[in-house]
CSV table of C-alpha atoms and ligand atoms in Angstrom, one decimal:
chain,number,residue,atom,x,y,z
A,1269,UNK,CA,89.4,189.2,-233.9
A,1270,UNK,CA,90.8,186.5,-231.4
A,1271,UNK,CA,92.3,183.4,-232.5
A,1272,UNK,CA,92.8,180.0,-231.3
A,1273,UNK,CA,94.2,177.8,-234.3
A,1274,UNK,CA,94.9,174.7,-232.3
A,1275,UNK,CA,92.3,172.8,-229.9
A,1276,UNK,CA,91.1,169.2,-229.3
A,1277,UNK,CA,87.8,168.0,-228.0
A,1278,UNK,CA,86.6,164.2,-226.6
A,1279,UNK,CA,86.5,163.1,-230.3
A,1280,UNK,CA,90.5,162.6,-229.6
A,1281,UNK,CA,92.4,163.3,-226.2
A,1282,UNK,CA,90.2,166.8,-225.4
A,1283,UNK,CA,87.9,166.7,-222.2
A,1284,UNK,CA,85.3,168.6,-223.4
A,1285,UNK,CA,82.4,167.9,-226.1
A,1286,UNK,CA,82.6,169.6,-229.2
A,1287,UNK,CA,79.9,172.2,-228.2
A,1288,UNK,CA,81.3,172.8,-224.8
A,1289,UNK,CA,84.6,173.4,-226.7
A,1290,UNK,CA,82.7,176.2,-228.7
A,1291,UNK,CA,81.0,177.8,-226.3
A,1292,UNK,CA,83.9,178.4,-224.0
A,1293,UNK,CA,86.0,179.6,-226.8
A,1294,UNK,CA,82.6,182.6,-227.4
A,1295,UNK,CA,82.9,183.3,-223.7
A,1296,UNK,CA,87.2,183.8,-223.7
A,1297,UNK,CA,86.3,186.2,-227.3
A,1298,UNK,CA,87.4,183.6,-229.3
A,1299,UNK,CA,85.9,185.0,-233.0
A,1300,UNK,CA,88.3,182.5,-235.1
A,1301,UNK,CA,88.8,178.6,-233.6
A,1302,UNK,CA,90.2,175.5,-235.2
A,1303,UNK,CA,89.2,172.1,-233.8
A,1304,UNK,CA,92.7,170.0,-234.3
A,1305,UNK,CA,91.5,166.6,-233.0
A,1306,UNK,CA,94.1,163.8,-233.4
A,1307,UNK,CA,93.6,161.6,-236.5
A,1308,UNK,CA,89.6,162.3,-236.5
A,1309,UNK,CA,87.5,164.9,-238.0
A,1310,UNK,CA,84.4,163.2,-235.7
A,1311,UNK,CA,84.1,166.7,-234.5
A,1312,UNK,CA,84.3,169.1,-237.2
A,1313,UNK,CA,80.6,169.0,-238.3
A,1314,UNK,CA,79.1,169.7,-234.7
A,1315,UNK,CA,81.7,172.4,-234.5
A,1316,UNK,CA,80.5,174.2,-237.7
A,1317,UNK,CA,77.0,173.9,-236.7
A,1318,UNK,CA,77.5,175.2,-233.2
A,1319,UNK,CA,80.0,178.4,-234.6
A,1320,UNK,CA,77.9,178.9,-237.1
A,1321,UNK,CA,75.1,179.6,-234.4
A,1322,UNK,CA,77.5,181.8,-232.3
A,1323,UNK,CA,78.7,184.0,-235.4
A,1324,UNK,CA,82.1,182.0,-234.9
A,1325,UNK,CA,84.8,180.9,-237.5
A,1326,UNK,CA,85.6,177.5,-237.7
A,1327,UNK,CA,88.4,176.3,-239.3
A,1328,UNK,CA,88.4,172.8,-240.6
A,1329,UNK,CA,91.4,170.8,-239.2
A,1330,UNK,CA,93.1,167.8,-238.0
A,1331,UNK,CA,96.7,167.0,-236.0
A,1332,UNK,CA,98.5,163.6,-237.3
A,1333,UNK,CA,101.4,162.8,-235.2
A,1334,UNK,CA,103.9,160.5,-237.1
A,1335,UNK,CA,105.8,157.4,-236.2
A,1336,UNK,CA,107.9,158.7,-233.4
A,1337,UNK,CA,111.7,159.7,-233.8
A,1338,UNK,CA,113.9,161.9,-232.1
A,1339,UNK,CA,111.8,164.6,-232.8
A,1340,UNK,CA,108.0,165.1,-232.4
A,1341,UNK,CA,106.5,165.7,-235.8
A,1342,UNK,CA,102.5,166.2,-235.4
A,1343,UNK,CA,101.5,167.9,-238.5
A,1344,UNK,CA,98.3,169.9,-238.3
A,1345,UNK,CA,96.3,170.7,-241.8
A,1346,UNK,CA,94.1,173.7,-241.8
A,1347,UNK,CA,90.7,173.9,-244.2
A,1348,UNK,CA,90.9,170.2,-245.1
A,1349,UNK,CA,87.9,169.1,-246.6
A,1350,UNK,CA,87.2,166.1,-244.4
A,1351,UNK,CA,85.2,164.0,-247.2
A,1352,UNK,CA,87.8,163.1,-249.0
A,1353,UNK,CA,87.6,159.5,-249.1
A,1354,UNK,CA,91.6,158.3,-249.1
A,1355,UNK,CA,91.9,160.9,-246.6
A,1356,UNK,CA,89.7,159.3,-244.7
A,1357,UNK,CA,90.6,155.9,-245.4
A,1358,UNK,CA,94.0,156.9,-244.0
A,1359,UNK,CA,92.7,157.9,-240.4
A,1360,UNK,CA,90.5,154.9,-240.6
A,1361,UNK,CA,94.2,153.2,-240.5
A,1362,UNK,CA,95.4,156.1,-237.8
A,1363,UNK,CA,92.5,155.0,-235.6
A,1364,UNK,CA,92.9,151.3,-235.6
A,1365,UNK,CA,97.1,151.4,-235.1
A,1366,UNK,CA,96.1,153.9,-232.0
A,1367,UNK,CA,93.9,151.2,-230.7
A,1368,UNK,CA,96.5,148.4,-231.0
A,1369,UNK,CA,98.8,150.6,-229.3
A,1370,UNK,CA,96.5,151.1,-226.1
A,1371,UNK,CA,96.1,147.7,-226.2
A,1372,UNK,CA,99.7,146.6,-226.1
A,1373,UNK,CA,100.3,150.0,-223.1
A,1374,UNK,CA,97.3,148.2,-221.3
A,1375,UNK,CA,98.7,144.7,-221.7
A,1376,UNK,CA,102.1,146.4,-220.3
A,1377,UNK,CA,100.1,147.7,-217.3
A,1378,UNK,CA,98.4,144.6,-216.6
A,1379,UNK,CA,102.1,142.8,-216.1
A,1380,UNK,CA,103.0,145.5,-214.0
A,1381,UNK,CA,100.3,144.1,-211.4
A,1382,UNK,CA,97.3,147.2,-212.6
A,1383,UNK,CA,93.9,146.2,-213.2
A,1384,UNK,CA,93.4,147.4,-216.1
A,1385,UNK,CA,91.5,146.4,-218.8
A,1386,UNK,CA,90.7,147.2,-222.5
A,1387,UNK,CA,87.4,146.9,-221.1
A,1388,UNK,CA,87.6,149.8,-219.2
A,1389,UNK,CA,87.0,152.5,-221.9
A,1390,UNK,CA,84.2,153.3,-224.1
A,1391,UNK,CA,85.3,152.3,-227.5
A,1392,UNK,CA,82.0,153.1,-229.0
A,1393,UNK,CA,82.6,155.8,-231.1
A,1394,UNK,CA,84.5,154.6,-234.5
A,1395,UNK,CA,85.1,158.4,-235.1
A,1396,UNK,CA,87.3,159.1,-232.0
A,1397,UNK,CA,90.9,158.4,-231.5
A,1398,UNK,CA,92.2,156.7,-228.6
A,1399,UNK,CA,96.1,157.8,-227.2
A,1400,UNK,CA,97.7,157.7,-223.8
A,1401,UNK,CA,95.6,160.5,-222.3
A,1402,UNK,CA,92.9,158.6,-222.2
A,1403,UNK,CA,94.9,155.6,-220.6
A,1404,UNK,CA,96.5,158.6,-217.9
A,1405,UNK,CA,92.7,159.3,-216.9
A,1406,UNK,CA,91.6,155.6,-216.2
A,1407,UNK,CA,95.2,154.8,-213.9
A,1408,UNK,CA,93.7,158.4,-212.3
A,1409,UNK,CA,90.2,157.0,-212.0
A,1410,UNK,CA,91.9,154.1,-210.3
A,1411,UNK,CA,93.6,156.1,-207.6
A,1412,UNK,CA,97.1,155.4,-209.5
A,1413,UNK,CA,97.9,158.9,-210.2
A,1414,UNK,CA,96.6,162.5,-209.4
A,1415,UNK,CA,97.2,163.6,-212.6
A,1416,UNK,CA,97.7,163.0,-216.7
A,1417,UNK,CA,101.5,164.6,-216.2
A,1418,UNK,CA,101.9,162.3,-213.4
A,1419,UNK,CA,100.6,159.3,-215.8
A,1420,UNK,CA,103.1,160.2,-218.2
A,1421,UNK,CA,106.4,161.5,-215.8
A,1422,UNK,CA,105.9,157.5,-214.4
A,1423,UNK,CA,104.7,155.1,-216.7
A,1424,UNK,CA,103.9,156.3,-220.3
A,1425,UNK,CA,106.3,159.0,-221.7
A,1426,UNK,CA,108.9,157.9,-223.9
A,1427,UNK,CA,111.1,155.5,-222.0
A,1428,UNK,CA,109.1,154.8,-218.9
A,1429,UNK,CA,107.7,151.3,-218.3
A,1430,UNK,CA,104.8,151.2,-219.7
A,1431,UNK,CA,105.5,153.0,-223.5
A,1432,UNK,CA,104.3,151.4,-226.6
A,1433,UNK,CA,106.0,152.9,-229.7
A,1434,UNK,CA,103.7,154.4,-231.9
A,1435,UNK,CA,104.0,153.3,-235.7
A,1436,UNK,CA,101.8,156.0,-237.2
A,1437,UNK,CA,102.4,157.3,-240.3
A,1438,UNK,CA,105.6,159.0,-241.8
A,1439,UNK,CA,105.5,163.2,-242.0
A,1440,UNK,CA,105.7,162.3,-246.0
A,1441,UNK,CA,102.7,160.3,-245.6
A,1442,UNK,CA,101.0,162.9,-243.5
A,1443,UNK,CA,101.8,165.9,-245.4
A,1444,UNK,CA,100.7,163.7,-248.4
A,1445,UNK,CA,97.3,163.1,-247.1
A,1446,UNK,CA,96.5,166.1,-245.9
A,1447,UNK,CA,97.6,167.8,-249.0
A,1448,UNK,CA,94.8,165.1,-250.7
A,1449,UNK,CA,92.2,166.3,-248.5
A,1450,UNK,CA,93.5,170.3,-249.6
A,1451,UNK,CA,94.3,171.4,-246.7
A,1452,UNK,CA,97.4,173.4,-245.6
A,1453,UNK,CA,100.1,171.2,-243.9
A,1454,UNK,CA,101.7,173.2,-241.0
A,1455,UNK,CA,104.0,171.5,-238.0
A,1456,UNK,CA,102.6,171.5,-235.0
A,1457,UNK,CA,104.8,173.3,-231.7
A,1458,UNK,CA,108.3,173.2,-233.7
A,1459,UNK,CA,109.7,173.6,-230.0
A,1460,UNK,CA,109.6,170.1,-229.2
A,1461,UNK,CA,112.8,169.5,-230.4
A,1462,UNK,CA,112.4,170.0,-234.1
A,1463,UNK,CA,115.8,171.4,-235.9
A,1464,UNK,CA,115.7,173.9,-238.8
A,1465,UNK,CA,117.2,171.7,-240.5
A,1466,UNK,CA,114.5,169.4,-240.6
A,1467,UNK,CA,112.0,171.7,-240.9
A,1468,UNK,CA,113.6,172.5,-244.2
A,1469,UNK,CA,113.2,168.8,-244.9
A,1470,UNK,CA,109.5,169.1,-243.9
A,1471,UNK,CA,109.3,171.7,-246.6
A,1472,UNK,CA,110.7,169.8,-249.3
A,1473,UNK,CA,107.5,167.0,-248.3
A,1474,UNK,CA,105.5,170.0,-248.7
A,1475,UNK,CA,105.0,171.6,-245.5
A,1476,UNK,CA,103.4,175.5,-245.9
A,1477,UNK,CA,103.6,176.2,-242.5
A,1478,UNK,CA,104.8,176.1,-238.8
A,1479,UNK,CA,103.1,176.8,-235.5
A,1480,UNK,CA,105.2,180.2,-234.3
A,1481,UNK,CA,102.8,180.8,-231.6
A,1482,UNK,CA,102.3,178.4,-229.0
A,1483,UNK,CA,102.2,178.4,-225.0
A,1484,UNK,CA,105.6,176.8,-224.6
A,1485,UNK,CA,107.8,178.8,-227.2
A,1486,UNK,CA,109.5,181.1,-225.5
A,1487,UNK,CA,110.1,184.9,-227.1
A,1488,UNK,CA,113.4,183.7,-228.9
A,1489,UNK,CA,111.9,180.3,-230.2
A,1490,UNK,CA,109.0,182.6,-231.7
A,1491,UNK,CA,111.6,184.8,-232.8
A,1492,UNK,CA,113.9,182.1,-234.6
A,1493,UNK,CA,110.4,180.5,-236.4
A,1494,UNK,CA,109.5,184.0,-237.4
A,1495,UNK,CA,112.8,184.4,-239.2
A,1496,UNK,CA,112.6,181.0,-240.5
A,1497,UNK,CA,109.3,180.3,-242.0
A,1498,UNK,CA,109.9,184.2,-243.8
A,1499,UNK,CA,113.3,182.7,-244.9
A,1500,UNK,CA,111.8,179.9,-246.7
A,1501,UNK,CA,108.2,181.0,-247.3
A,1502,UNK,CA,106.0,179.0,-245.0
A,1503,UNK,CA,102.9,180.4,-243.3
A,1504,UNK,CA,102.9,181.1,-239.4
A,1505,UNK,CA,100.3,179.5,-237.1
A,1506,UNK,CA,99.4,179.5,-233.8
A,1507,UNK,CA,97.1,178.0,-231.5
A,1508,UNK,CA,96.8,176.6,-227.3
A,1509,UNK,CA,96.6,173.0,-227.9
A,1510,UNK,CA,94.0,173.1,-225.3
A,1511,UNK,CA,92.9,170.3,-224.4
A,1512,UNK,CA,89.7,170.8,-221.7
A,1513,UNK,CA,90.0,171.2,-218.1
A,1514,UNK,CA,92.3,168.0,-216.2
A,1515,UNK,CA,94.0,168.0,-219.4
A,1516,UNK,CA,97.4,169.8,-218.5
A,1517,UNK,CA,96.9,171.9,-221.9
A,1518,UNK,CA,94.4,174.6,-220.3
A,1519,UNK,CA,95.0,177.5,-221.7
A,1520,UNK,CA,92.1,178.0,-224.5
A,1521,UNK,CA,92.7,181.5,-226.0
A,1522,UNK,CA,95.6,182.0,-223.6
A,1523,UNK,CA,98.5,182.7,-226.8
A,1524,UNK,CA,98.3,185.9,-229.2
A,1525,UNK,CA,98.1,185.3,-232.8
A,1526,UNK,CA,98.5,188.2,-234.9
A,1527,UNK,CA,95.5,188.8,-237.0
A,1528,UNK,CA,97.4,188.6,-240.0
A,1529,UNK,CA,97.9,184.7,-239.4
A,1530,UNK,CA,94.3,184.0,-240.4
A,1531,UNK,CA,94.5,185.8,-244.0
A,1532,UNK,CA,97.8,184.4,-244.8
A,1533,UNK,CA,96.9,180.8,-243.5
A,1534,UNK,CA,93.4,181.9,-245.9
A,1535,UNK,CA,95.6,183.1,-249.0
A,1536,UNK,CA,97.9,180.0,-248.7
A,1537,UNK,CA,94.9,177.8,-249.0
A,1538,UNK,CA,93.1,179.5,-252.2
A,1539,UNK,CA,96.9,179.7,-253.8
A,1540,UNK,CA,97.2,176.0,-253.2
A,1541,UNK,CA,93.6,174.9,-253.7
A,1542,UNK,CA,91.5,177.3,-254.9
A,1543,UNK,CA,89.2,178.8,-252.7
A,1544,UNK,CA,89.1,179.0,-249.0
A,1545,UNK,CA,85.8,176.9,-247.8
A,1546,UNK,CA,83.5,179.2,-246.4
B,1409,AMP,P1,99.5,159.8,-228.1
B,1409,AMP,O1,98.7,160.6,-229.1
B,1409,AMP,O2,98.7,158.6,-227.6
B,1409,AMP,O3,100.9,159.5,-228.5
B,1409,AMP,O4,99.6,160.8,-226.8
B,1409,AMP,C1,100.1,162.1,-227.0
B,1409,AMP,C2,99.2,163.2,-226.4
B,1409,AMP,O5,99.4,163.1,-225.0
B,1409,AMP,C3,99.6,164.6,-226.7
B,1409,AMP,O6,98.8,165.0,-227.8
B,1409,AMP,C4,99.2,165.3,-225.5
B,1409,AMP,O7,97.8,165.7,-225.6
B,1409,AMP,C5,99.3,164.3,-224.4
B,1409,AMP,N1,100.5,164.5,-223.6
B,1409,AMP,C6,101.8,164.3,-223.9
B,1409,AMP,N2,102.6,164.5,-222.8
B,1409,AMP,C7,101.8,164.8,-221.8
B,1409,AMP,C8,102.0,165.2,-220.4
B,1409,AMP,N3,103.2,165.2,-219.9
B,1409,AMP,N4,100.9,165.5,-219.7
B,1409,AMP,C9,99.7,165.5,-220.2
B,1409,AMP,N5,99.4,165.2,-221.5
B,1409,AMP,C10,100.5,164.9,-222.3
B,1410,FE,FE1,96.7,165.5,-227.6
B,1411,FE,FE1,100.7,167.8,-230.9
B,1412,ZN,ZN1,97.5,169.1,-230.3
């Protein structure tokens, strides 16, 4: 068993297809995957299908990063079923606040003498999110940048000239909504400046989990999460954030997750909701 809880493909800021997405997971061993893609679950069904053909697991999931704060709160939810119509509804909301946002980054852009345009991307596909990644590879097409970091270190981190705040959801609302859809709320990469303290908080939303595992963490941040989420009974996760080649998240496969995370993540899910969907 090999797991990968954590990925995103083109249906959000990924760089590779679903399928493509799959099938390199079957060639690094990947037996368990998760396709995380921001604020769309465009992707899941192709996903299934294409596991299912490979002899694959695919987890079910989505990553919903909230209105921004000191912190980074993105809250992932594992074996959501995707249906669910408010649940839906919600990303439907997600989707359109992301696109106003690229709008007003683009507009910023524009001022700062880019030619840029709205019209430069393939809005096309209602299912897929649009974020700053996407923005990072057109100023690269352009010859602005080399690189998505470099996009980001320059114009559109937090700070820099050319940042929009995002006004997505609260982590109540998240956890909320994923909760609807029964799946099992978990935050994403608790390294990015997330105190224990509000991870306690999280919990009292009704988080179940927090990403232990993750490319970044170092062996005492994996440490500290371990003794945390057994100190208050969450679930441990883990997962790459890959993101598909020119991405700057590149390494599908590349953390260990115990094997145990996949039955606990499993048991969480049939204690909250029932059964786990096969
Ligand atoms: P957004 O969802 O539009 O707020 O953009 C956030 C996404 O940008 C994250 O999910 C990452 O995929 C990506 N990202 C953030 N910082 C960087 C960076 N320094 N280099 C490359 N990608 C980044
Ligand atoms: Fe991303
Ligand atoms: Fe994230
Ligand atoms: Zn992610």
């Amino acid at each position: 068993m090999k797991i990968d809880l954590h990925t995103h493909s083109t249906f959000s800021d990924g760089t590779l297809e679903v399928s493509d997405l799959v099938e390199k997971a079957q060639a690094l061993g990947i037996t368990h995957l998760a396709l995380c893609d921001h604020d769309s679950t465009g992707g899941l069904e192709i996903a299934a299908a294409e596991a299912k053909r490979r002899n694959m697991t695919l987890i079910p999931a989505i990553e919903i990063n909230t209105r921004e704060t000191r912190s980074v709160i993105h809250i992932l939810g594992y074996f959501i079923e995707a249906e669910e119509p408010s649940f839906q509804q919600l990303l439907i909301e997600h989707r359109r606040l992301r696109l106003e946002r690229a709008s007003a980054t683009v507009d910023k852009l524009k001022r700062m003498g880019f030619r840029i345009s709205m019209d430069d991307f393939d809005l096309s596909c209602m299912k897929s999110a649009i974020g700053r990644p996407h923005i990072a590879d057109k100023l690269k097409e352009k010859g602005v940048v080399f690189s998505r970091k470099e996009a980001f270190d320059k114009f559109l981190a937090k700070g820099k000239s050319a940042y929009v705040e995002y006004l997505g959801p609260t982590p109540e609302v998240a956890i909320a909504a994923i909760r609807k859809a029964k799946g099992v709320p978990v935050l994403a990469h608790p390294g990015y400046f997330v105190s224990p303290e509000e991870i306690r908080a999280l919990k009292d939303l009704g988080l179940e989990g927090i990403e232990v595992y993750y490319p970044t963490h170092s062996n005492s941040q994996v440490r500290e999460f371990l003794e945390l989420s057994a100190r208050i009974e969450l679930v441990t996760t883990g997962g790459s954030d890959y993101h598909g080649p020119n991405s700057g998240h590149e390494g599908l496969g590349e953390v260990n997750v115990p094997e145990e995370v996949y039955d606990n993540l499993g048991q969480r899910r049939a204690k909250l909701f029932g059964s786990t969907p096969s």
